PDB file of C-alpha atoms in Angstrom:
ATOM      1  CA  MET A   1      28.828   6.144  -8.224  1.00 61.00           C
ATOM      2  CA  HIS A   2      25.718   8.379  -7.781  1.00 88.00           C
ATOM      3  CA  ALA A   3      24.569   8.830 -11.065  1.00 92.00           C
ATOM      4  CA  LEU A   4      24.955   4.626 -10.828  1.00 93.00           C
ATOM      5  CA  ALA A   5      22.633   5.069  -7.812  1.00 92.00           C
ATOM      6  CA  ALA A   6      20.044   7.116  -9.056  1.00 94.00           C
ATOM      7  CA  PHE A   7      19.707   4.926 -13.087  1.00 94.00           C
ATOM      8  CA  SER A   8      19.069   2.407 -10.680  1.00 94.00           C
ATOM      9  CA  ALA A   9      16.726   3.085  -9.034  1.00 95.00           C
ATOM     10  CA  LEU A  10      15.014   4.748 -11.964  1.00 96.00           C
ATOM     11  CA  GLY A  11      14.952   1.776 -14.160  1.00 95.00           C
ATOM     12  CA  GLN A  12      12.066   0.615 -12.196  1.00 96.00           C
ATOM     13  CA  GLU A  13       8.858   2.019 -13.689  1.00 97.00           C
ATOM     14  CA  THR A  14       6.872   2.926 -10.881  1.00 97.00           C
ATOM     15  CA  ARG A  15      10.088   4.171  -9.092  1.00 97.00           C
ATOM     16  CA  LEU A  16      10.458   6.397 -12.209  1.00 97.00           C
ATOM     17  CA  ASP A  17       6.491   7.223 -12.590  1.00 98.00           C
ATOM     18  CA  VAL A  18       7.294   8.445  -8.293  1.00 98.00           C
ATOM     19  CA  PHE A  19       9.791  10.695  -9.549  1.00 97.00           C
ATOM     20  CA  ARG A  20       8.419  12.389 -12.487  1.00 97.00           C
ATOM     21  CA  LEU A  21       5.213  12.633 -10.430  1.00 98.00           C
ATOM     22  CA  LEU A  22       7.415  14.607  -7.701  1.00 97.00           C
ATOM     23  CA  ILE A  23       9.099  16.312 -10.608  1.00 96.00           C
ATOM     24  CA  GLN A  24       5.898  17.763 -11.779  1.00 97.00           C
ATOM     25  CA  VAL A  25       4.389  19.019  -8.169  1.00 96.00           C
ATOM     26  CA  GLY A  26       7.628  21.050  -7.376  1.00 94.00           C
ATOM     27  CA  PRO A  27       9.242  21.981  -4.038  1.00 91.00           C
ATOM     28  CA  GLU A  28       5.375  21.442  -1.940  1.00 91.00           C
ATOM     29  CA  GLY A  29       5.591  17.386  -2.711  1.00 93.00           C
ATOM     30  CA  ARG A  30       3.129  15.496  -1.911  1.00 95.00           C
ATOM     31  CA  LEU A  31       2.384  12.664   1.032  1.00 94.00           C
ATOM     32  CA  ALA A  32       3.149   8.972   0.078  1.00 94.00           C
ATOM     33  CA  GLY A  33      -0.506   8.193   0.426  1.00 94.00           C
ATOM     34  CA  GLU A  34      -0.854  10.648  -2.513  1.00 96.00           C
ATOM     35  CA  ILE A  35       1.502   9.313  -4.759  1.00 97.00           C
ATOM     36  CA  GLY A  36      -0.137   5.802  -4.331  1.00 97.00           C
ATOM     37  CA  GLU A  37      -3.530   6.808  -4.493  1.00 97.00           C
ATOM     38  CA  THR A  38      -2.839   8.959  -7.301  1.00 96.00           C
ATOM     39  CA  LEU A  39       0.205   6.134  -8.941  1.00 97.00           C
ATOM     40  CA  GLY A  40      -2.833   3.271  -7.776  1.00 97.00           C
ATOM     41  CA  VAL A  41       0.473   1.764  -5.938  1.00 96.00           C
ATOM     42  CA  ARG A  42      -0.742   0.489  -2.165  1.00 95.00           C
ATOM     43  CA  GLN A  43       1.182   1.530   0.576  1.00 93.00           C
ATOM     44  CA  ASN A  44       3.724  -0.867   1.561  1.00 93.00           C
ATOM     45  CA  THR A  45       4.845  -0.916  -1.531  1.00 95.00           C
ATOM     46  CA  MET A  46       5.265   2.730  -1.926  1.00 96.00           C
ATOM     47  CA  SER A  47       7.102   2.607   0.973  1.00 94.00           C
ATOM     48  CA  VAL A  48       9.924   0.541  -1.035  1.00 96.00           C
ATOM     49  CA  HIS A  49       9.959   2.736  -3.720  1.00 97.00           C
ATOM     50  CA  LEU A  50      10.308   6.031  -2.014  1.00 96.00           C
ATOM     51  CA  LYS A  51      13.112   4.293   0.081  1.00 96.00           C
ATOM     52  CA  ALA A  52      14.752   3.297  -2.598  1.00 96.00           C
ATOM     53  CA  LEU A  53      14.611   6.958  -4.337  1.00 97.00           C
ATOM     54  CA  ALA A  54      15.934   8.476  -1.198  1.00 96.00           C
ATOM     55  CA  GLN A  55      18.615   6.198  -0.804  1.00 95.00           C
ATOM     56  CA  ALA A  56      19.848   7.245  -4.387  1.00 96.00           C
ATOM     57  CA  GLY A  57      19.776  10.876  -3.096  1.00 94.00           C
ATOM     58  CA  LEU A  58      16.888  11.627  -5.581  1.00 96.00           C
ATOM     59  CA  ILE A  59      14.192  13.076  -3.190  1.00 95.00           C
ATOM     60  CA  HIS A  60      14.149  13.461   0.555  1.00 93.00           C
ATOM     61  CA  GLY A  61      11.383  13.158   3.182  1.00 87.00           C
ATOM     62  CA  GLN A  62      10.055  14.839   5.336  1.00 84.00           C
ATOM     63  CA  ARG A  63       7.842  13.335   9.202  1.00 79.00           C
ATOM     64  CA  ASP A  64       5.093  14.985   9.776  1.00 75.00           C
ATOM     65  CA  GLY A  65       3.316  13.963  13.027  1.00 71.00           C
ATOM     66  CA  ARG A  66       4.211  10.488  14.888  1.00 66.00           C
TER      67      ARG A  66
END
C-alpha cells in the first residue's frame, strides 16, 4: 500500500521535480518558499504538492515560527 501511495504521488510532474530537488539537497532540506521559487511554482500550489508527498510518506516537514 505504501508503494502505491508513493508512486501515485510521484506520478505528477511537479511532485517528482520537488522530490528530485530534495534528494539532491540532502538532509538539510529546503524551505517551501525556496522550493517553489526554484521550480517556478506558486506558494499555494507548492503547499498542495508538499502535502501530497508528505501523506505518501516520501517527505516530512518541520515548522519553524508561527
